[in-house]
Amino acid sequence: MDIEYRIHEIVEQALKFMRHSKRTTLTTNDISQALRVLNVEPLYGYESSAPLSYREALVGPGQTLYYIDEDEDVDFEKIINQPLPKVPRAVSFTAHWLAIEGVQPAIPQNPQESEVKAILPQLRGAMGGSSITAVSQDMDVKPLVKHVISKELQLYFDRMVAALVADENEESSASMKNSALSSLRNDPGLHQLVPYFVQFVQEKVSENLKSNTAILDTMLLVVDALLTNPTIFIEPYIHHIMPSVLTVLLAKRVGPKPVTQESYRLRDSAASLLNNICERFGDTYHTLKPRVTRTLLKGFMDTTRPVGALYGAVVGIQALGAEIVRVVIMGNIKSWYEGVLPRIEREEDREMISNAVVNALRTLKLPEKGLVAEIDEDKLKAKIGEELSIKLSRVEDGKDIARGILHGEL
């Protein structure tokens, strides 16, 4: 009777585990957990994931015998003499941070820095810098860890994309786009979607660079909204955002031909975004501003590029501040201005380039004071050329600009 009581007790505890596991079949794992709860030494070495099937047999009035269906005959002597199987390791769970705000912690569960550096650069890029991948012989990269987002966020992303690329000619579409941008600027809880929005911007900029200026303008507004949202930690994605901004700024062609005012306006917006990014994240990423400066210098010095691309290089350099203007533009302005302006056919384009150069030089303005009040015209012409000197003389603050060119210091 004591044995029967103990068996009933074990079975009742095992049934609790079964019910809490939302199952209707009792398994050997349930029995093991019941034995552990009752502080009884568990059975070692025998474990099966398949449920046992029992049959009922009547052996007398009121007496029932249960036996396992299709039970195999075993040789007791063989079982007794064979060595015990290895004790199975109990299932256990633990948790660790794969990444915190885009930064992977240096813990044993994550790939070590030496392991990541040992991977080829092209494969390392496909890994996203930190995720674990399986690489086949034909160099196919397959991420083992999928980024799973909730259905609500998926639905939100789909609605946002539809609103952002809708036809602006319809009044309802413009309202939806404004609402979507407002949501990106202010709503919390969007951090999981940031890489998807960044990829979305990259794709749309690439697809519409030579055709749809309205989409390009919207993509720049999306980037601005992501940068503005105070709840989004955007720093890990800056290097993925910069190519899209620089593409709109320096591309040979933005929008349909011929070059329109809308194309110039888009490059101005991209320059404003560039200034915002460099101001906010230049201290965090020390190589950001020098790399951008080298890219703009390359675009500025290539005088064979179309007028739109040259305009983008000038306004981009202006956005980086007076120091960069003095180093990049002032060192080359005379030969550059005299070489670029004569080959531009349209008067409108020549005016835009001239105004862009003057606006860039305006960052060097030096108000009249003391010994530097007078301007040496000959020295100014020798430094920036006669044409640009005449241009400066026609603007209201031309003397202050000239004074900054001649007497300003870094």
mmCIF file of C-alpha atoms in Angstrom, residues 72 90 121 131 153 190 197 226 348:
data_model
loop_
_atom_site.group_PDB
_atom_site.id
_atom_site.type_symbol
_atom_site.label_atom_id
_atom_site.label_comp_id
_atom_site.label_asym_id
_atom_site.label_seq_id
_atom_site.Cartn_x
_atom_site.Cartn_y
_atom_site.Cartn_z
ATOM 1 C CA GLU A 72 9.688 -6.315 -26.128
ATOM 2 C CA ALA A 90 19.663 17.904 -18.021
ATOM 3 C CA PRO A 121 36.024 41.370 -45.858
ATOM 4 C CA SER A 131 26.125 37.894 -36.661
ATOM 5 C CA LEU A 153 5.663 46.300 -36.626
ATOM 6 C CA LEU A 190 10.719 52.030 -33.799
ATOM 7 C CA PHE A 197 13.992 52.045 -43.182
ATOM 8 C CA LEU A 226 15.132 59.226 -38.220
ATOM 9 C CA GLU A 348 21.199 79.744 -65.258
#
